[in-house]
Amino acid sequence: MSSDAEKKAEAARTRSAWLLSTPALIVLVFAASGPLLIVLTYSFLTPGQYGNVIWDFDLNGWVSILYTRDIFDGTLKLADAHLSIFWRSVKLSLLTTAITFAVGFPTAWFIATRPPAQRAFWLFLITIPFWTNLLIRTVAINEVIRNEGLLNTSLIWLGVISEPIRIIYTDTAVLIGMAYVYLPLMVLPLYAAIDRFDMRLLEAGYDLYASRWRVLRRVILPIVKPGIVAGSILVFVPSLGAYVTPRVLGGGKNMMIGNFIELQFGQGRNWPLGAALSMTLLVVVMVALLVYVRAANKEGNPHG
Amino acid sequence: MTTMPIAVEARNAVKAFGQGAVAVKALDDVSVQIRQGEFFTLLGPSGCGKTTLLRLIAGFETPTSGQILLGGEDITHLPPNKRPVNTVFQSYALFPHLTVAQNIGFGLEMQNRPRAEIKETVARMLALVQLEPMASRKTSQLSGGQQQRVALARALAPTPKVLLLDEPLSALDLKLRKEMQIELKRLQMETGITFVFVTHDQEEALTMSDRIAVMSAGHIQQTGSPRDIYTRPANRFVASFIGETNFLTGKSDGRQVVLHNGAAVDLVTKQGAVSLAIRPEQLRLVATGSAGAMPARVASTVYFGTDTHVHLSLSDGSQIVARQQIPATGAMDLKTGDEVGVILPADALQVLED
């Protein structure tokens, strides 16, 4: 065979390989990185009068994440309102992760210990909420917890309370809503990990003098840790950027980062600040993930 | 031996799985006494109830009725973590997230023993099972035989009153299994701990045990030393399960048994129909027409290296097997179709109860 023909065949192979990768490349460049690059660019521009951007380089978007400029003398001060929004977002997201774990672990354990034929049914029940729009699910929660809602009217009817408990438009309402919405994201990876767990290890633990509590702490939890890590990430990350739930259940005052960003692109008319906030959120999530995954891998077992 | 106190005892233990009409009795009124310092084997085919009995002693199951006693104390309703009994699991059930040393120390740690003592015991156990260089490895990095040793060391470390072994060698290949048999016996002698060993492998049971309980269908068929069980099987099940056996049936007048093929053997038994068992190695092959020999035809011979199995057809069409040592002085060079005489030594014939 001549080396010329070989080269031609080689070139043809390379061409077709590139051609076949094109859809993936288009998605990666335009759908994934493209919008991010636009947002990044906008964060360095000057806000326009009508909620657009003016193509002048400006660092103010980034500065105003943490600082506000005094209206009179123009000095920079820490923006307390912003800080409290960040703090609320982190706090509510961590609490949501903790609550979904506390509720999700027994649920996942229950499902994983059913006879194999029944498990699909229970998993199916867990995924039912996914069929409905997030907004509708959140409004449904609103319907339950509002002052004249299901919860309060039942409690009053039962005589447990005389005045409705005000839950709606508080952090608690946001927490309840987020825990409900993100629970399946915790249950499913936990289920996958528990399903792989060798139940015979429980007997080994009991046999070696471990109480039920110590079997849980010393045998089960360390082994299903990859599932706990995955579930926590899947809940924490969207919680941090949650928009619909805090909007519907938290009212206007109990903003989280997601609502704050939306505000900048809407009424606030400060696209560079909104863009800078979005990038900050992205970086915070990435750093948190890296730290978490690394910490989890260090002492975790490699088998899952 | 007989003077040793009883370590574990099952009294009329019944274990039924399922309810009502569909209930299956895995154990049906089993009573057994296991002596202190004994290597006791529960032997039987799968589903005979041997593992269920072991799990009753470990505490993983509670008997439907009956009692489990440990050192004379009723432990029937004590949870497994409160019983001074440890188990070597068939699957080893080693903790995948812990190192070899942490696995071995787990039981001691759960007993809240002092740190120094745990360290000392773990080191001693690692030496006992010859795994010192593996101390800080994860268990998944070990071979099957090494995992087996870790499982043993982990169960022995808290010095249990009784060590339960649930078919621990079944996952190992033949060579390793032979090594571990010797190793187990050594460990049992060195530690002096009572071993209750479950297996379906009769050779394993015969070579390792002080006493064997042969189980079938939820009952103990016979309990005795390996020699007792092999040479004096109590019934047809034990005779056929342990080693190879030829069964012969006939009619007895009390002093002599006339077999179905017409041969007669002098043997004192009860009158009427009897079943006899004889091991292949006990049959003697002689020239046709020799005194007291019954005629047979060689159906086939199978060469095994150390011996040859000679399959024989008797005059009534039934088949028996004789085993000839190689090289045996005076052994006949037999070929298929040869006519031979078979002598049944009366003292090797076992009368079966069934």
XYZ file of C-alpha atoms in Angstrom:
658
model
C 0.000 0.000 0.000
C 1.361 3.422 -0.862
C 1.942 5.836 1.980
C 0.015 8.437 0.004
C -3.193 6.391 0.171
C -2.559 5.818 3.850
C -2.255 9.537 4.467
C -5.452 10.157 2.560
C -7.333 7.549 4.571
C -5.911 9.015 7.763
C -7.040 12.510 6.796
C -10.500 11.228 5.930
C -10.744 9.558 9.310
C -9.727 12.753 11.069
C -12.239 14.764 9.048
C -15.112 12.443 9.821
C -14.132 12.348 13.507
C -14.322 16.135 13.686
C -17.548 16.161 11.733
C -19.119 13.675 14.129
C -18.009 15.736 17.136
C -19.552 18.904 15.741
C -22.911 18.661 17.543
C -21.163 18.155 20.872
C -18.775 21.025 20.177
C -21.620 23.337 19.189
C -23.459 22.539 22.404
C -20.319 23.027 24.503
C -19.263 26.302 22.879
C -22.572 28.023 22.304
C -24.939 26.515 24.859
C -22.595 26.032 27.810
C -19.698 28.467 27.607
C -21.300 31.091 25.354
C -23.881 32.471 27.780
C -21.337 32.372 30.584
C -18.926 34.456 28.528
C -21.669 36.979 27.804
C -22.490 37.215 31.515
C -18.800 37.579 32.346
C -18.441 40.363 29.783
C -21.529 42.204 31.017
C -20.179 42.212 34.570
C -17.378 44.538 33.439
C -19.632 47.043 31.647
C -21.539 50.162 32.715
C -25.256 49.901 33.553
C -27.530 51.709 31.087
C -30.517 53.848 31.903
C -33.186 51.404 30.745
C -31.736 48.159 32.028
C -29.286 47.667 29.196
C -25.499 47.922 29.235
C -23.209 50.592 27.858
C -19.991 49.291 26.355
C -17.658 51.110 28.749
C -15.321 49.161 30.993
C -16.408 49.502 34.632
C -15.514 47.532 37.781
C -18.496 48.898 39.691
C -20.551 45.766 39.108
C -17.997 43.727 41.044
C -17.369 46.369 43.708
C -21.063 46.737 44.512
C -21.357 43.037 45.381
C -19.962 43.850 48.811
C -19.906 47.681 48.964
C -22.304 50.536 48.449
C -21.216 54.039 47.507
C -22.422 56.729 49.871
C -24.835 58.987 47.997
C -23.329 62.165 49.473
C -19.561 61.786 49.778
C -19.085 58.781 47.451
C -17.101 56.715 50.017
C -17.426 52.917 49.970
C -19.235 51.137 52.817
C -19.962 47.429 53.346
C -23.412 46.662 51.947
C -25.177 45.116 54.938
C -28.305 44.308 52.938
C -26.279 42.290 50.428
C -24.375 40.461 53.150
C -27.593 39.452 54.896
C -28.947 38.077 51.612
C -25.772 36.008 51.088
C -25.879 34.780 54.654
C -29.576 33.846 54.394
C -28.909 31.962 51.159
C -26.055 29.940 52.629
C -27.901 29.305 55.908
C -31.151 28.202 54.240
C -29.277 26.015 51.746
C -27.302 24.280 54.494
C -30.464 23.781 56.554
C -32.304 22.458 53.502
C -29.477 19.965 52.926
C -29.611 18.882 56.581
C -33.407 18.508 56.603
C -33.532 16.579 53.325
C -30.818 14.265 54.696
C -32.651 13.723 57.990
C -35.884 12.886 56.153
C -34.309 11.330 53.058
C -32.012 8.818 54.745
C -34.759 6.819 56.501
C -36.840 7.049 53.329
C -34.024 5.750 51.133
C -33.265 3.020 53.672
C -36.911 1.996 53.724
C -37.026 1.727 49.928
C -33.716 -0.107 49.642
C -34.803 -2.714 52.181
C -38.128 -3.513 50.462
C -38.328 -6.690 48.345
C -36.816 -5.884 44.917
C -40.186 -6.086 43.178
C -41.655 -3.356 45.389
C -38.746 -0.919 45.161
C -39.685 0.393 41.728
C -43.102 1.345 43.094
C -41.658 3.339 46.005
C -39.095 5.048 43.775
C -41.927 5.904 41.414
C -43.788 7.592 44.285
C -40.662 9.598 45.118
C -40.374 10.874 41.557
C -44.045 11.855 41.139
C -43.460 15.492 42.239
C -41.005 15.856 39.336
C -43.899 15.503 36.922
C -45.356 18.776 38.050
C -44.010 22.218 37.388
C -41.873 23.632 40.203
C -44.059 26.733 40.457
C -47.212 24.650 40.891
C -45.563 22.533 43.593
C -44.470 25.665 45.403
C -47.909 27.249 45.165
C -49.330 24.015 46.556
C -47.049 24.344 49.591
C -48.211 27.937 49.893
C -51.783 26.640 49.921
C -50.902 24.342 52.823
C -49.007 26.749 55.050
C -50.672 30.137 54.450
C -52.688 31.705 57.281
C -56.017 30.413 55.949
C -54.347 27.305 54.534
C -54.840 23.628 55.167
C -52.423 23.418 58.100
C -53.741 26.378 60.070
C -57.459 25.676 59.511
C -56.978 22.045 60.565
C -55.075 23.018 63.691
C -57.703 25.604 64.598
C -60.512 23.155 63.875
C -58.795 20.593 66.111
C -58.474 23.234 68.816
C -54.689 22.972 69.013
C -54.312 26.702 68.299
C -56.759 29.599 68.344
C -54.883 32.004 66.077
C -53.273 30.937 62.789
C -49.494 30.453 63.020
C -47.806 32.750 60.583
C -45.425 30.638 58.519
C -45.907 32.079 55.079
C -43.422 34.789 54.022
C -40.854 33.723 56.625
C -37.546 31.896 56.307
C -39.306 28.836 57.746
C -41.715 28.845 54.812
C -38.809 29.005 52.364
C -37.117 26.175 54.233
C -40.223 23.963 54.169
C -40.688 24.654 50.472
C -37.088 23.964 49.509
C -36.872 20.808 51.622
C -40.026 19.514 49.913
C -38.892 20.425 46.428
C -35.341 19.043 46.736
C -36.091 15.929 48.822
C -36.102 13.539 45.815
C -32.649 14.788 44.828
C -31.404 13.575 48.222
C -33.366 10.321 48.305
C -32.308 9.010 44.893
C -28.493 9.050 45.341
C -28.888 7.831 48.928
C -31.037 4.978 47.664
C -28.415 4.086 45.055
C -25.708 3.961 47.744
C -27.797 2.002 50.254
C -28.875 -0.401 47.525
C -25.193 -1.266 46.975
C -24.610 -1.593 50.713
C -23.960 -5.191 51.738
C -26.595 -5.833 54.422
C -24.502 -8.713 55.748
C -22.168 -6.105 57.195
C -24.940 -5.211 59.640
C -24.799 -8.701 61.098
C -21.013 -8.502 61.227
C -21.351 -5.246 63.172
C -23.908 -6.621 65.640
C -21.857 -9.779 66.000
C -18.830 -7.688 66.989
C -20.649 -6.030 69.898
C -21.796 -2.852 68.139
C -25.159 -1.442 69.231
C -27.668 -0.348 66.567
C -26.545 3.258 66.896
C -22.887 2.344 66.529
C -23.602 0.120 63.538
C -25.267 3.135 61.933
C -22.405 5.490 62.751
C -19.440 3.202 62.305
C -20.558 0.895 59.506
C -23.500 2.241 57.492
C -22.762 5.968 57.269
C -19.067 5.653 56.308
C -19.897 3.138 53.590
C -22.838 5.017 52.045
C -20.909 8.297 52.244
C -20.559 8.694 48.462
C -24.368 8.757 48.309
C -24.536 11.305 51.112
C -21.998 13.500 49.312
C -23.839 13.232 45.993
C -27.224 13.935 47.577
C -25.896 16.901 49.543
C -24.366 18.439 46.417
C -27.530 17.877 44.415
C -29.570 19.634 47.111
C -27.161 22.346 48.220
C -26.256 23.679 44.781
C -29.763 24.364 43.458
C -30.833 25.576 46.928
C -28.160 28.249 46.840
C -29.457 29.549 43.531
C -33.145 28.951 44.290
C -35.468 31.537 42.799
C -39.082 30.374 42.563
C -39.422 28.961 46.085
C -38.126 31.988 48.031
C -40.122 34.246 45.700
C -43.452 32.477 46.278
C -43.033 31.438 49.912
C -40.619 34.055 51.224
C -42.400 37.123 49.894
C -40.502 40.181 48.800
C -38.437 40.615 51.953
C -36.874 37.185 52.427
C -34.744 37.305 49.326
C -32.109 34.761 48.419
C -29.256 35.277 45.955
C -31.385 34.070 43.045
C -34.042 36.709 43.709
C -31.410 39.367 44.262
C -29.849 38.609 40.882
C -33.254 38.734 39.221
C -33.865 42.081 40.884
C -30.734 43.550 39.253
C -31.835 42.471 35.790
C -35.387 43.719 36.447
C -36.363 46.642 38.594
C -32.797 47.301 39.759
C -31.651 47.982 36.200
C -28.111 47.073 37.084
C -27.120 44.324 34.696
C -23.378 44.464 35.519
C -24.113 43.877 39.221
C -26.498 41.024 38.344
C -23.860 39.512 36.061
C -21.121 39.889 38.690
C -23.407 38.272 41.303
C -24.113 35.374 38.946
C -20.404 34.803 38.373
C -19.749 35.017 42.127
C -22.433 32.426 42.811
C -20.895 30.173 40.171
C -17.420 30.470 41.668
C -18.655 29.965 45.239
C -20.506 26.798 44.226
C -17.476 25.489 42.333
C -15.097 26.132 45.203
C -17.536 24.609 47.710
C -17.866 21.512 45.523
C -14.122 21.122 45.123
C -13.486 21.438 48.846
C -16.327 19.072 49.682
C -15.429 16.411 47.157
C -11.776 16.531 48.109
C -12.566 16.249 51.812
C -14.956 13.399 51.124
C -12.427 11.514 49.006
C -9.624 11.865 51.510
C -11.150 9.602 54.131
C -13.884 7.981 52.073
C -13.525 4.505 50.702
C -12.938 4.048 46.999
C -15.622 1.387 46.515
C -18.798 3.220 47.342
C -13.356 -35.227 76.665
C -16.602 -36.309 78.222
C -15.670 -34.498 81.408
C -15.495 -31.130 79.638
C -18.382 -28.819 80.559
C -20.981 -27.888 77.971
C -20.173 -24.642 76.106
C -23.274 -24.288 73.953
C -26.511 -26.140 74.022
C -29.670 -26.116 71.928
C -32.720 -27.499 73.694
C -35.627 -28.594 71.503
C -34.895 -25.731 69.150
C -37.546 -25.176 66.482
C -37.238 -22.519 63.826
C -40.078 -22.031 61.381
C -40.020 -19.489 58.580
C -43.318 -18.151 57.312
C -46.670 -18.447 59.028
C -49.477 -20.955 59.304
C -49.861 -23.502 56.542
C -46.933 -22.219 54.465
C -44.531 -22.294 57.438
C -41.336 -24.199 56.721
C -39.512 -25.750 59.635
C -35.815 -25.123 59.053
C -35.097 -26.715 62.405
C -37.424 -29.291 63.887
C -36.862 -29.991 67.569
C -33.080 -30.013 67.548
C -31.151 -30.666 70.737
C -27.379 -30.697 70.776
C -24.654 -30.204 73.360
C -21.306 -28.789 72.303
C -18.454 -29.222 74.753
C -15.941 -26.622 75.752
C -12.768 -26.499 73.641
C -14.285 -28.788 71.050
C -14.075 -28.523 67.262
C -17.701 -29.306 66.521
C -19.014 -29.549 62.978
C -22.554 -29.252 61.705
C -22.535 -31.214 58.465
C -25.321 -31.565 55.956
C -26.563 -30.687 52.501
C -27.800 -27.172 51.808
C -31.182 -26.501 53.351
C -30.666 -29.027 56.145
C -30.857 -26.362 58.858
C -27.183 -26.225 59.828
C -26.802 -22.511 59.102
C -30.102 -21.771 60.866
C -28.792 -23.511 63.991
C -25.609 -21.450 63.770
C -27.625 -18.229 63.410
C -29.688 -19.158 66.456
C -26.479 -19.489 68.465
C -25.149 -16.178 67.070
C -28.457 -14.461 67.866
C -29.345 -13.369 64.320
C -32.510 -15.469 64.595
C -34.708 -16.269 67.559
C -36.063 -19.804 67.815
C -39.798 -20.286 67.276
C -39.624 -22.464 70.374
C -36.887 -24.028 72.445
C -33.825 -22.583 74.106
C -30.225 -21.696 73.373
C -27.848 -21.911 76.321
C -24.328 -20.584 76.568
C -22.287 -21.940 79.458
C -25.538 -23.073 81.080
C -27.102 -19.616 80.799
C -30.233 -19.031 78.749
C -29.327 -16.593 75.959
C -32.320 -17.313 73.723
C -33.468 -13.687 73.689
C -30.134 -11.902 74.032
C -29.283 -9.717 70.996
C -26.141 -10.704 69.051
C -24.105 -7.734 70.301
C -24.586 -8.906 73.897
C -23.472 -12.503 73.236
C -19.820 -13.453 73.813
C -19.954 -15.349 70.530
C -18.347 -14.305 67.247
C -18.961 -15.410 63.708
C -16.779 -15.970 60.662
C -19.169 -15.321 57.807
C -19.283 -17.270 54.586
C -18.935 -14.004 52.665
C -16.335 -12.796 55.234
C -18.389 -9.552 55.578
C -15.230 -7.513 56.125
C -15.762 -3.769 56.509
C -14.654 -2.264 53.191
C -14.028 1.201 54.668
C -11.565 -0.032 57.299
C -8.020 -1.343 57.103
C -7.072 -4.876 58.049
C -5.974 -3.740 61.508
C -9.137 -1.654 62.023
C -11.271 -4.629 60.996
C -9.546 -6.862 63.523
C -9.832 -4.231 66.237
C -13.505 -3.440 65.555
C -14.988 -5.854 68.082
C -12.595 -4.762 70.831
C -13.337 -1.123 70.094
C -17.075 -1.757 70.358
C -16.448 -3.389 73.731
C -14.735 -0.125 74.765
C -11.487 -1.870 75.627
C -8.534 0.419 76.382
C -6.617 1.667 73.337
C -3.353 0.039 74.406
C -5.034 -3.329 74.843
C -6.681 -3.084 71.413
C -3.344 -2.292 69.804
C -1.653 -5.151 71.567
C -4.396 -7.677 70.717
C -4.557 -6.591 67.077
C -0.795 -7.064 66.762
C -1.061 -10.502 68.339
C -3.927 -11.474 66.011
C -2.051 -10.220 62.944
C 0.864 -12.429 63.970
C -1.452 -15.376 64.629
C -2.841 -15.278 61.088
C 0.509 -14.187 59.572
C -0.752 -10.923 58.116
C 1.548 -8.381 59.814
C 2.690 -6.781 56.530
C -0.958 -6.196 55.523
C -2.026 -4.315 58.664
C -2.681 -0.978 56.971
C -4.118 -2.320 53.698
C -7.766 -2.022 52.753
C -9.442 -5.420 52.740
C -10.274 -5.177 49.036
C -6.551 -5.300 48.284
C -6.253 -8.771 49.772
C -6.610 -12.180 48.144
C -9.449 -14.496 49.104
C -7.269 -16.493 51.463
C -5.982 -13.347 53.147
C -9.512 -11.974 53.557
C -10.415 -15.269 55.155
C -7.598 -14.839 57.661
C -8.710 -11.305 58.475
C -12.246 -12.561 59.072
C -10.852 -15.204 61.419
C -8.621 -12.757 63.276
C -11.489 -10.268 63.587
C -13.747 -12.910 65.118
C -11.034 -14.277 67.418
C -9.741 -10.909 68.658
C -12.446 -10.363 71.339
C -11.720 -13.939 72.621
C -15.288 -15.185 72.283
C -16.546 -18.126 74.350
C -17.577 -19.787 71.100
C -16.460 -19.123 67.533
C -19.038 -19.824 64.847
C -17.796 -20.547 61.334
C -20.357 -20.515 58.522
C -18.873 -22.447 55.587
C -15.809 -20.213 55.772
C -13.750 -22.179 53.274
C -16.323 -22.628 50.527
C -15.115 -19.630 48.505
C -11.486 -20.773 48.395
C -9.859 -22.968 45.777
C -8.925 -26.525 46.659
C -5.260 -25.962 47.534
C -5.994 -22.927 49.696
C -8.865 -24.746 51.344
C -6.554 -27.579 52.404
C -4.101 -25.049 53.847
C -6.836 -23.228 55.713
C -8.174 -26.487 57.133
C -4.820 -27.088 58.795
C -4.624 -23.414 59.797
C -8.082 -23.501 61.397
C -7.254 -26.619 63.349
C -4.012 -24.987 64.542
C -5.844 -21.812 65.591
C -8.428 -23.820 67.454
C -5.775 -25.755 69.368
C -3.715 -22.628 70.106
C -6.624 -20.546 71.344
C -8.562 -23.358 73.001
C -11.784 -21.672 71.900
C -14.826 -23.811 71.130
C -15.351 -23.875 67.349
C -18.730 -24.582 65.806
C -18.096 -25.179 62.136
C -20.758 -25.423 59.455
C -19.975 -27.201 56.208
C -21.512 -29.323 53.491
C -18.123 -30.825 52.666
C -17.855 -34.225 54.344
C -14.108 -34.487 53.852
C -13.617 -31.127 55.580
C -15.779 -32.327 58.445
C -13.956 -35.632 58.806
C -10.441 -34.165 58.786
C -11.013 -31.254 61.166
C -13.659 -32.131 63.700
C -13.580 -33.599 67.162
C -17.254 -34.376 66.778
C -19.727 -34.065 63.935
C -23.487 -33.651 63.897
C -24.892 -34.812 60.574
C -28.051 -32.888 59.739
C -30.798 -33.368 57.223
C -34.267 -31.885 56.820
C -34.104 -29.904 60.049
C -33.056 -32.869 62.187
C -29.777 -34.107 63.560
C -29.351 -37.577 62.091
C -26.296 -38.615 64.055
C -23.741 -37.074 66.403
C -20.353 -38.618 66.971
C -16.648 -38.613 66.254
C -15.580 -38.662 62.591
C -14.595 -42.313 62.976
C -17.992 -43.205 64.484
C -19.852 -41.441 61.757
C -17.807 -42.943 58.961
C -17.588 -46.500 60.190
C -20.889 -46.731 62.057
C -23.409 -44.594 60.142
C -26.711 -44.693 61.984
C -28.940 -44.642 58.930
C -29.075 -44.641 55.180
C -28.833 -40.832 54.958
C -25.633 -40.636 57.008
C -24.119 -43.597 55.184
C -24.778 -42.102 51.774
C -23.864 -38.529 52.704
C -20.508 -39.367 54.283
C -18.154 -40.944 51.790
C -19.097 -43.441 49.130
C -21.200 -46.378 50.154
C -22.641 -49.492 48.616
C -26.132 -50.369 49.737
C -27.271 -53.964 49.786
C -30.679 -55.221 50.775
C -31.703 -58.672 51.870
C -33.631 -60.800 54.291
C -32.362 -61.868 57.666
C -33.259 -64.870 59.772
C -31.455 -63.298 62.729
C -28.093 -65.011 62.196
C -27.639 -64.880 58.440
C -28.601 -62.362 55.802
C -29.532 -63.588 52.343
C -28.972 -60.798 49.858
C -31.187 -60.200 46.856
C -28.515 -61.563 44.532
C -28.567 -64.837 46.413
C -25.309 -64.441 48.344
C -25.437 -65.130 52.068
C -23.503 -63.330 54.835
C -23.264 -64.408 58.456
C -24.457 -61.424 60.463
C -26.481 -61.073 63.625
C -29.383 -58.682 62.987
C -33.066 -58.348 63.606
C -35.211 -60.657 61.533
C -36.874 -59.593 58.289
C -35.851 -57.138 55.585
C -32.542 -55.392 56.275
C -30.425 -52.723 54.616
C -26.677 -53.110 54.729
C -23.977 -50.611 53.862
C -20.351 -51.267 53.030
C -17.586 -48.852 52.005
C -15.955 -49.441 48.596
C -12.511 -49.866 50.181
C -13.818 -52.688 52.392
C -14.835 -54.908 49.490
C -12.269 -57.560 48.607
C -11.957 -58.723 45.029
C -10.826 -62.309 44.493
C -10.765 -64.872 41.719
C -14.185 -66.195 40.684
C -15.307 -69.241 42.575
C -13.231 -68.477 45.688
C -14.818 -69.593 48.928
C -17.464 -67.176 50.228
C -17.198 -64.875 47.232
C -20.221 -63.735 45.306
C -19.875 -63.557 41.538
C -19.714 -60.201 39.775
C -18.771 -58.777 36.402
C -16.562 -55.695 35.969
C -18.715 -52.999 34.371
C -15.986 -50.373 34.216
C -12.819 -49.240 35.969
C -11.942 -45.643 36.764
C -8.337 -44.733 37.484
C -7.846 -42.119 40.240
C -4.066 -42.127 40.666
C -3.956 -43.317 44.244
C -6.571 -45.977 43.632
C -8.875 -47.482 41.063
C -12.646 -47.610 41.371
C -14.041 -50.854 40.032
C -17.737 -50.724 39.166
C -19.242 -54.174 39.448
C -22.533 -55.650 38.251
C -23.975 -58.264 40.556
C -26.007 -61.221 39.369
C -29.310 -59.463 40.185
C -28.291 -56.476 38.046
C -27.496 -54.102 40.923
C -24.223 -52.174 40.853
C -21.593 -51.766 43.567
C -18.212 -50.053 43.649
C -14.965 -51.460 44.995
C -11.815 -49.412 45.526
C -8.402 -50.918 44.931
C -5.258 -49.280 46.215
C -2.425 -48.721 43.721
C 0.018 -50.306 43.824
C -1.544 -53.074 45.803
C 0.327 -56.311 46.032
C -1.805 -59.022 44.608
C -4.317 -56.579 43.193
C -5.886 -57.996 40.104
C -5.451 -56.270 36.794
C -9.103 -55.960 35.916
C -10.686 -55.067 32.612
C -14.278 -54.410 31.686
C -16.140 -57.662 31.261
C -13.900 -59.691 33.588
C -15.578 -62.048 36.011
C -14.509 -61.626 39.655
C -15.519 -62.755 43.100
C -16.486 -60.232 45.773
C -16.038 -60.876 49.478
C -18.060 -58.846 51.968
C -16.184 -58.908 55.309
C -18.873 -59.271 57.964
C -17.197 -56.811 60.368
C -17.223 -54.068 57.711
C -20.926 -54.462 56.972
C -23.072 -51.859 58.619
C -26.697 -52.589 59.399
C -28.800 -49.470 58.800
C -31.716 -48.420 60.938
C -34.092 -47.156 58.297
